[in-house]
Amino acid sequence: MKIDISINGKRCEADVEPRLLLVHFIRDLAGLTGTHIGCETSICGACTALMDGKAVKTCSILAIQADGAEITTIEGLAKDGQLHPVQEGFWECHGLQCGYCTPGMIMSACGLLRDNPTPTEEQIRHGLEGNLCRCTGYQHIVDAVQYAANKMSAQAAKAD
Amino acid sequence: MSFLAKYIGQKVKRTEDPRLVQGIGHYVDDVEIAGALSVAILRSPYAHARVNSINIDAAKKAPGVVAVYTGKDVEGKIGYVPCAAALPELKVPKYPVLASGKVIFVGQPVAAVVATDKYKARDAVDLIEVDYDPLDVITDAEKAAEGDSPLIHEEFGTNVAYVHSAGSGDVEAAFKQADRVVTQRLNHQRLAPIAMEPRGVLAQYFPGEQQLNLWSSTQIPHLLRTQLALMLGIPENRLRVIAPEVGGGFGSKLNVYAEEALAGWISMRLNKPVKWIESRRENVQATIHGRAQVGEVSVAVKNDGTLLGLKYDVTADLGAYHQLLTPAIPTLTGLMLSGCYKIPAIQMTCKGVFTNKMATDAYRGAGRPEATYLVERMMDLIAQELNMDPVELRRKNFPKPEEFPFATATGLFYDSGDYEMALSKALEIVDYKKLREEQKAARAQGRLMGVGVSTYVEICAMGPSIALPSGGWESATVRVEPTGKVTVLTGISPHGQGEETSFAQIVADMLGVSIDDVLVVHGDTSIVQYGIGTFGSRGIAVGGAALACATEKVVAKARTLAAHLLGTNEAGLTFEQGRFVGAPDDRSVTIQEVALAAYVPHNVPPDFEPGLVATHFFEPKNFTFPNGTHVCVVEVDKETGDVEILRYVAVDDCGKQINPLIVQGQVHGGIAQGLAQALFEEVVYDENGQLLTGELMDYAVPKAHQLPRYELDHTETPTTVNPLGAKGVGEAGTIGSTPAVANAVIDALAPFGVKHVDLPLRPEKLWRLMNN
């Protein structure tokens, strides 16, 4: 099937098998390997990306389901060499160790902050329950998301 | 050794992170080689079965399939999966990379398909027909040791791979003198390490150069190179192993796996690059497991709480085959049975037994969590028996700071420690006295509040070479380049521990250069001198020590040249903030200027060896013994059995901290894993040897909302084992936390007369206990 997906603002057209997973489209056809695969059963969230602004697990979506969609992957977050506040938060707060879950975790956090710009610690912990991290014990990840929330709120207030 | 403390001891943000938070680092599956073929593996669905025949005809004809291999194809071509552990009279079965004759665990590789893409490879795997004759299965290690058990390796006539005894002191006399003997049967459940990045291999053979490049998600690139060279019959200097970004290991990648050899061999055979990436299902089936010990522990004690002796009779579930260190792990438990107490007589008898399951091996802590859990569980049981406060019992049996180095009955010398200091600090943070009062009040209201304490010590910085099958040294090269930039080559192979940062901190301070000028290179056997790798909390304490020694050599050489350039003698020069000063005419010269002069040797002393490079292989004289106190406060929901963690306090002593931010991260992650052992995780096989927890849907890796906020503090008793005074911290959290949580939950259940419950303490189990 011929499909046309916009990834990080760039159109990717391809003729694909109907069974091709979106994560394989992103990694193998678009060549964006920042979206990782950790379980293939939608539990770990390493493959999370934004589809039309919403955080989705790309290992559980067929590429053809994303035909015509706008996808943002981890590679599309930083703008003009400037890290996104969530990326910055992860760096500042030591929110990562091996880094494998990190892209998915950051994309989920972006989805979370879109829905709730000022989450409490508990809301962050529940908001990220679809993403597993085996290294950090989550505390620094929670701190990172809070850092980003504060920074984004401050930026929004300034813009107003 | 002197340091400028500009970076050491500071919370320096990790230099690894910019690439990782942008998703532009490269893990094995992200390394792209044009024309690479995909490998998929057919695995045994049976735990024990004879393989009568394998029909690969349909698979071979399937679209995109390039080759299909079975055990017959690799027999005699690829060596057996190696076991490096050596124990007296150890039975070591031959472990073929593809099963031959019979299969003995679910997930054992049976055939490999090579195809043009991963979908086609997996499709073809489904077309392979195998005729199996199921055999009787044995999954219970204690029953497997009995004479009438089905035999897994018929050639041995027994499932017992070894019997290991350890300890010293007159245990029998201790038990005769005892006022009381407290005995408990304890089970350490099987766990799966679950690194978030599953294993993966990319192999590319260059027939002209006769060179094999092999990328693997490994913790030990050099040891892997040596072992694979032997398995594949390729000269070691023509095999280049690269560990790119590695997405976690926790011991599971401290190994040599069938798939690594298989991918290398296939690439050599087809003259094509090939890639194999493990699925999560394969990861839970066929990547090593950890723990899995069951046994009985007895402690002889006086009425005043003085410990006299300890006996541990244990059966270790080794699984079907030995992986690299399988038989050695339970022996580490034996080493640590003294915990942080004075126990004059200790005896352990360990039976290592084959079962129809995946092999156990080193999982974060590797033998030490088992020891700590059993010692700390026993301390609570003894305190209860003697009607003593569990904290007082611990305190009473601590060696005093002046008793270090402290010799244990297990043959170790604990380097340094002040156990009382960490305990007091932790108790002060939680306000232990007040906690116990709150607990009384809670109980009066019918609420189930529990307080658990664990005072632990662990054996780290693995270790003196004599104690490790591979040798236990580590290597480092420090190269000041002509432009003054500094390149570090380390034999350590980090996979999340942040040593690109912490190692740069050490070198930057010692050379007085900017941390931005230091590049730490690791994980490529063609670039880095031979090394051992990252495991056993050895990165900083052994690898960092090697680095400090190499840097010192660089400074010494630079000093010789600096003295020449300044026209003075070496003794008069001091090296401060990257500059040699102290010449009579107040001239000085920077390390960068010296480097250039060393590479462009137009003005050097006679016989000066050009260049400014030094390598050091550091051999530690002892292990280190990090220690600390963890306190956990829980409340158990009477209606559901749910455990809520109210507080978690950890005071750890890892000696000198190079980067406290990274130390915090290591402790957090360690606590999470140990806590998960206490509350959630267990690898479950049924009686047929089927893996019931074969995916992350069934294997309970904890999520963010299931874990508490950790309150950390530390004490610092530096070690003299290495020049940095650092002890290592990678496993501390895992080792200290499991008993703290278990003790807290069991304490909460005391009103029900509960003295002990085996892990994991899941709601259902607790609910049943409370409801008979």
XYZ file of C-alpha atoms in Angstrom, chain B residues 297-720:
424
model
C 19.843 -20.827 57.480
C 20.529 -21.330 61.200
C 22.100 -18.823 63.516
C 23.534 -19.608 66.947
C 23.086 -16.728 69.339
C 23.482 -15.872 73.006
C 20.590 -14.464 75.013
C 22.241 -11.046 75.013
C 22.176 -11.036 71.201
C 25.828 -11.934 70.568
C 26.082 -13.888 67.336
C 28.141 -17.069 67.604
C 27.762 -18.911 64.357
C 25.833 -19.265 61.110
C 25.085 -22.243 58.909
C 23.579 -22.036 55.432
C 22.592 -25.111 53.526
C 21.482 -24.032 50.093
C 20.464 -25.353 46.719
C 21.213 -23.088 43.786
C 19.056 -23.450 40.688
C 21.621 -23.171 37.890
C 19.261 -23.784 34.995
C 20.003 -26.078 32.085
C 23.508 -25.020 31.067
C 26.329 -22.953 32.476
C 26.663 -19.523 30.991
C 29.921 -17.640 31.591
C 29.803 -17.425 35.411
C 26.745 -19.485 36.350
C 28.322 -21.825 38.934
C 30.375 -19.046 40.554
C 27.510 -16.763 41.549
C 26.219 -18.774 44.544
C 29.774 -18.953 45.896
C 29.710 -15.153 46.247
C 26.780 -15.607 48.609
C 29.033 -17.753 50.770
C 31.646 -15.015 50.906
C 29.221 -12.434 52.262
C 27.471 -14.482 54.948
C 29.039 -12.497 57.761
C 27.133 -9.413 56.623
C 28.326 -6.434 58.619
C 28.565 -8.415 61.840
C 31.107 -10.263 63.884
C 30.203 -13.922 63.414
C 33.141 -16.084 64.506
C 32.035 -19.317 62.820
C 30.335 -19.624 59.433
C 29.659 -22.639 57.275
C 27.935 -22.752 53.910
C 27.209 -25.826 51.863
C 25.907 -25.066 48.399
C 24.621 -27.555 45.920
C 24.485 -26.243 42.349
C 21.810 -28.092 40.435
C 20.730 -28.313 36.802
C 17.045 -27.706 36.006
C 15.108 -27.376 32.747
C 15.238 -23.600 32.770
C 17.373 -20.775 31.422
C 20.762 -20.474 33.122
C 21.109 -18.190 36.104
C 24.148 -15.926 36.246
C 25.166 -12.480 37.444
C 22.209 -10.173 37.977
C 22.931 -6.842 39.714
C 24.437 -7.823 43.044
C 25.096 -11.396 41.928
C 25.147 -13.575 45.029
C 25.487 -10.684 47.466
C 21.794 -9.697 47.576
C 21.084 -13.289 48.535
C 23.590 -13.131 51.407
C 22.391 -9.753 52.595
C 18.759 -10.727 52.407
C 19.263 -13.868 54.441
C 21.507 -12.244 57.054
C 19.208 -9.235 57.454
C 16.065 -11.365 57.556
C 17.711 -13.519 60.229
C 18.625 -10.459 62.275
C 14.957 -9.526 62.477
C 13.953 -13.081 63.331
C 16.590 -13.262 66.063
C 15.546 -9.885 67.466
C 11.993 -11.129 67.624
C 13.105 -14.360 69.301
C 15.116 -12.443 71.903
C 12.568 -9.677 72.230
C 15.215 -7.126 71.323
C 14.937 -4.097 69.100
C 16.265 -5.185 65.680
C 18.444 -2.075 65.570
C 20.049 -2.844 68.924
C 20.821 -6.395 67.859
C 22.576 -5.106 64.757
C 24.478 -2.452 66.647
C 25.687 -4.980 69.210
C 27.335 -7.143 66.581
C 28.975 -4.495 64.405
C 32.774 -4.464 64.227
C 33.986 -1.126 65.575
C 35.692 1.345 63.214
C 39.043 0.613 64.871
C 38.658 -3.107 64.111
C 39.164 -2.507 60.367
C 40.520 -4.093 58.254
C 38.062 -6.596 59.618
C 38.627 -10.295 58.995
C 35.490 -12.415 58.489
C 35.048 -16.134 58.998
C 34.401 -16.317 55.258
C 38.005 -15.326 54.550
C 37.564 -11.678 53.601
C 39.188 -8.519 54.889
C 36.697 -5.647 54.945
C 38.774 -2.612 54.026
C 37.135 0.183 55.983
C 33.812 1.188 57.441
C 31.905 2.800 60.236
C 28.636 0.901 60.286
C 27.384 2.681 63.390
C 27.765 6.062 61.718
C 25.568 5.129 58.725
C 23.017 3.447 60.982
C 22.777 6.429 63.332
C 22.399 8.822 60.446
C 19.614 6.806 58.851
C 17.789 6.428 62.159
C 18.081 10.131 62.775
C 16.642 10.952 59.357
C 13.606 8.720 59.874
C 13.384 9.545 63.585
C 13.300 5.887 64.484
C 12.039 6.352 68.025
C 9.121 8.414 66.882
C 8.415 5.931 64.093
C 8.082 3.107 66.571
C 5.653 5.216 68.600
C 3.649 6.006 65.485
C 3.622 2.326 64.716
C 2.188 1.561 68.155
C -0.507 4.154 67.645
C -1.260 2.842 64.153
C -1.569 -0.697 65.440
C -3.916 0.472 68.164
C -6.106 1.820 65.372
C -5.868 -1.476 63.497
C -3.558 -0.102 60.821
C -0.681 -2.257 59.577
C 2.396 -0.091 59.673
C 5.850 -1.646 59.442
C 9.430 -0.459 59.796
C 12.252 -2.382 58.146
C 15.955 -1.824 58.647
C 18.776 -3.318 56.675
C 22.406 -2.693 57.495
C 24.419 -4.094 54.654
C 27.924 -4.497 53.398
C 28.817 -5.606 49.900
C 31.937 -6.843 48.176
C 32.802 -4.569 45.263
C 35.476 -3.275 42.956
C 35.907 -6.758 41.497
C 38.581 -7.425 42.175
C 41.991 -8.882 42.795
C 42.926 -10.939 39.722
C 43.384 -14.088 41.747
C 39.676 -14.027 42.627
C 38.244 -13.640 39.133
C 38.293 -16.133 36.247
C 39.203 -13.318 33.827
C 41.608 -11.502 36.100
C 40.337 -8.442 37.879
C 42.623 -5.610 36.861
C 41.605 -2.740 34.635
C 43.432 -0.665 32.058
C 43.580 2.950 30.995
C 45.544 4.990 28.501
C 45.830 8.748 28.779
C 47.017 10.566 25.699
C 47.669 14.283 25.639
C 47.452 15.085 21.926
C 49.769 17.659 20.241
C 47.040 20.320 20.502
C 46.598 19.671 24.203
C 43.320 17.812 23.889
C 43.210 14.694 26.054
C 42.046 11.291 24.904
C 41.310 8.573 27.436
C 41.016 4.936 26.448
C 39.429 2.810 29.131
C 38.906 -0.924 29.358
C 35.726 -0.241 31.318
C 32.653 -0.563 29.117
C 29.904 1.633 30.550
C 26.277 1.059 29.666
C 24.520 3.773 31.617
C 26.976 4.447 34.443
C 28.148 7.753 32.977
C 31.882 7.129 32.991
C 32.444 9.337 29.967
C 31.704 12.072 32.487
C 33.142 10.815 35.756
C 36.377 9.641 34.119
C 36.742 13.000 32.393
C 36.301 14.664 35.808
C 39.223 12.679 37.210
C 41.561 13.406 34.312
C 40.553 17.057 33.999
C 41.338 17.653 37.656
C 44.600 15.756 37.597
C 45.853 17.502 34.448
C 44.304 20.851 35.269
C 42.511 21.050 31.930
C 38.907 21.797 31.035
C 36.569 18.810 31.176
C 35.499 19.776 27.650
C 39.001 18.944 26.454
C 38.821 15.340 27.664
C 37.321 12.612 25.495
C 36.703 9.199 27.040
C 36.722 6.354 24.525
C 35.505 2.875 25.410
C 33.979 -0.267 24.019
C 35.995 -0.793 20.837
C 38.625 -3.505 20.976
C 40.482 -2.115 17.973
C 40.930 1.267 19.614
C 41.195 0.493 23.314
C 43.897 -1.647 24.895
C 42.689 -4.899 26.466
C 40.338 -4.398 29.370
C 37.993 -6.375 31.569
C 34.739 -4.418 31.433
C 31.951 -3.060 33.581
C 30.431 -5.236 36.307
C 30.815 -5.854 40.030
C 30.751 -2.116 40.851
C 34.270 -1.827 39.448
C 34.041 1.113 37.026
C 35.379 3.884 39.219
C 37.120 1.792 41.853
C 39.214 -0.255 39.420
C 38.877 1.477 36.034
C 39.032 4.937 37.569
C 42.017 3.882 39.628
C 43.814 2.687 36.476
C 43.026 6.029 34.937
C 44.400 7.974 37.878
C 47.623 5.948 37.748
C 47.993 6.460 33.984
C 47.412 10.195 34.388
C 50.033 10.322 37.085
C 52.524 8.744 34.682
C 51.661 11.391 32.082
C 52.260 14.154 34.610
C 55.591 12.584 35.622
C 56.755 12.468 32.013
C 55.529 15.990 31.363
C 57.420 17.158 34.439
C 60.700 15.852 33.010
C 60.169 17.784 29.817
C 58.865 20.857 31.628
C 62.001 20.976 33.760
C 64.105 20.797 30.608
C 62.087 23.535 28.896
C 62.331 25.778 31.953
C 65.990 25.011 32.482
C 65.476 23.825 36.023
C 65.308 20.534 37.900
C 62.171 18.474 38.354
C 62.207 18.609 42.122
C 61.726 22.366 42.094
C 58.605 22.247 39.968
C 55.057 21.999 41.155
C 52.149 21.219 38.892
C 49.204 23.480 39.587
C 46.063 23.942 37.531
C 47.635 22.598 34.377
C 50.871 24.575 34.689
C 54.383 23.665 35.849
C 55.609 26.466 38.079
C 58.562 27.062 40.378
C 61.365 27.869 37.936
C 63.882 30.299 39.468
C 63.051 32.920 36.854
C 59.298 32.577 37.468
C 58.730 31.182 34.024
C 56.119 28.467 33.739
C 54.873 26.106 31.079
C 51.417 24.589 30.542
C 50.655 20.925 30.027
C 49.476 21.822 26.503
C 52.810 23.478 25.712
C 54.645 20.497 27.093
C 52.518 18.166 24.953
C 53.377 20.023 21.767
C 57.060 20.011 22.715
C 56.844 16.260 23.324
C 55.439 15.576 19.860
C 57.689 18.093 18.087
C 60.842 17.118 19.979
C 63.209 19.816 18.838
C 64.136 20.783 22.358
C 64.076 17.767 24.652
C 66.439 16.101 27.118
C 68.798 13.449 25.710
C 67.097 10.044 25.259
C 63.652 11.588 25.707
C 60.958 9.317 24.275
C 58.721 11.507 22.111
C 54.975 11.763 22.731
C 52.897 12.231 25.843
C 51.009 9.010 26.452
C 50.829 6.557 29.314
C 49.028 3.304 29.913
C 48.411 1.690 33.264
C 47.033 -1.694 34.178
C 45.763 -1.385 37.739
C 45.727 -4.480 39.898
C 43.647 -4.004 43.059
C 45.143 -5.566 46.170
C 41.744 -6.210 47.731
C 38.049 -5.829 47.093
C 36.273 -2.831 48.574
C 33.353 -3.095 50.962
C 30.753 -0.349 50.530
C 28.097 -0.419 53.212
C 25.202 1.457 54.645
C 21.789 1.419 56.230
C 18.446 1.414 54.476
C 15.189 2.049 56.311
C 11.797 1.435 54.793
C 8.430 2.370 56.276
C 5.324 0.749 54.852
C 1.664 0.394 55.429
C -0.131 -2.740 54.310
C -3.762 -2.384 53.307
C -5.743 -4.877 55.350
C -8.472 -5.157 52.746
C -6.311 -5.670 49.655
C -2.823 -6.658 50.789
C -1.389 -3.705 48.897
C 1.887 -2.353 50.221
C 2.305 1.398 50.332
C 5.803 2.698 50.917
C 5.551 5.670 53.244
C 9.251 6.440 53.417
C 12.472 5.084 52.024
C 15.728 6.321 53.504
C 19.142 5.160 52.364
C 22.472 6.145 53.857
C 25.238 4.642 51.780
C 28.990 4.700 52.148
C 30.699 4.197 48.809
C 33.858 5.978 49.906
C 34.894 8.986 47.896
C 32.229 10.153 45.436
C 33.547 11.395 42.102
C 30.151 12.597 40.838
C 27.421 12.707 43.512
C 24.719 13.155 40.866
C 25.673 9.879 39.229
C 26.000 8.227 42.646
C 22.423 9.283 43.440
C 21.207 7.860 40.159
C 22.962 4.565 40.800
C 21.481 4.296 44.284
C 17.974 5.192 43.079
C 18.036 2.602 40.330
C 19.511 -0.011 42.613
C 16.853 0.535 45.248
C 14.151 0.272 42.583
C 15.433 -3.129 41.486
C 15.864 -4.474 45.007
C 12.500 -3.154 46.041
C 10.963 -4.775 42.983
C 12.446 -8.097 44.093
C 10.797 -7.640 47.471
C 7.386 -6.659 46.160
C 6.787 -7.543 42.530
C 9.157 -9.553 40.397
C 9.491 -13.275 39.859
C 10.323 -15.461 36.886
C 7.749 -18.244 36.965
C 8.005 -21.572 35.164
C 5.223 -24.115 35.473
C 5.873 -27.796 36.157
C 6.266 -28.412 32.423
C 9.044 -25.878 32.269
C 6.887 -23.384 30.385
C 7.817 -19.816 31.107
C 4.679 -18.113 32.414
C 6.293 -14.704 32.765
C 7.584 -14.515 29.232
C 6.757 -10.899 28.392
C 6.626 -7.550 30.153
C 2.875 -8.094 30.379
C 3.574 -10.871 32.901
C 6.970 -10.043 34.353
C 6.397 -7.231 36.827
C 9.027 -4.558 36.182
C 7.876 -1.659 38.394
C 6.373 1.509 36.977
C 6.812 5.081 38.174
C 3.699 5.186 40.337
C 4.656 1.975 42.134
C 7.896 3.378 43.489
C 8.481 5.924 46.249
C 10.586 9.055 46.481
C 13.936 8.028 47.964
C 15.608 10.081 50.680
C 19.367 9.700 50.376
C 22.314 10.600 52.515
C 25.803 9.220 52.823
C 28.810 8.679 55.027
C 32.353 8.517 53.750
C 35.025 6.144 54.965
C 37.528 6.137 52.115
C 39.272 2.976 51.110
C 43.002 2.598 50.792
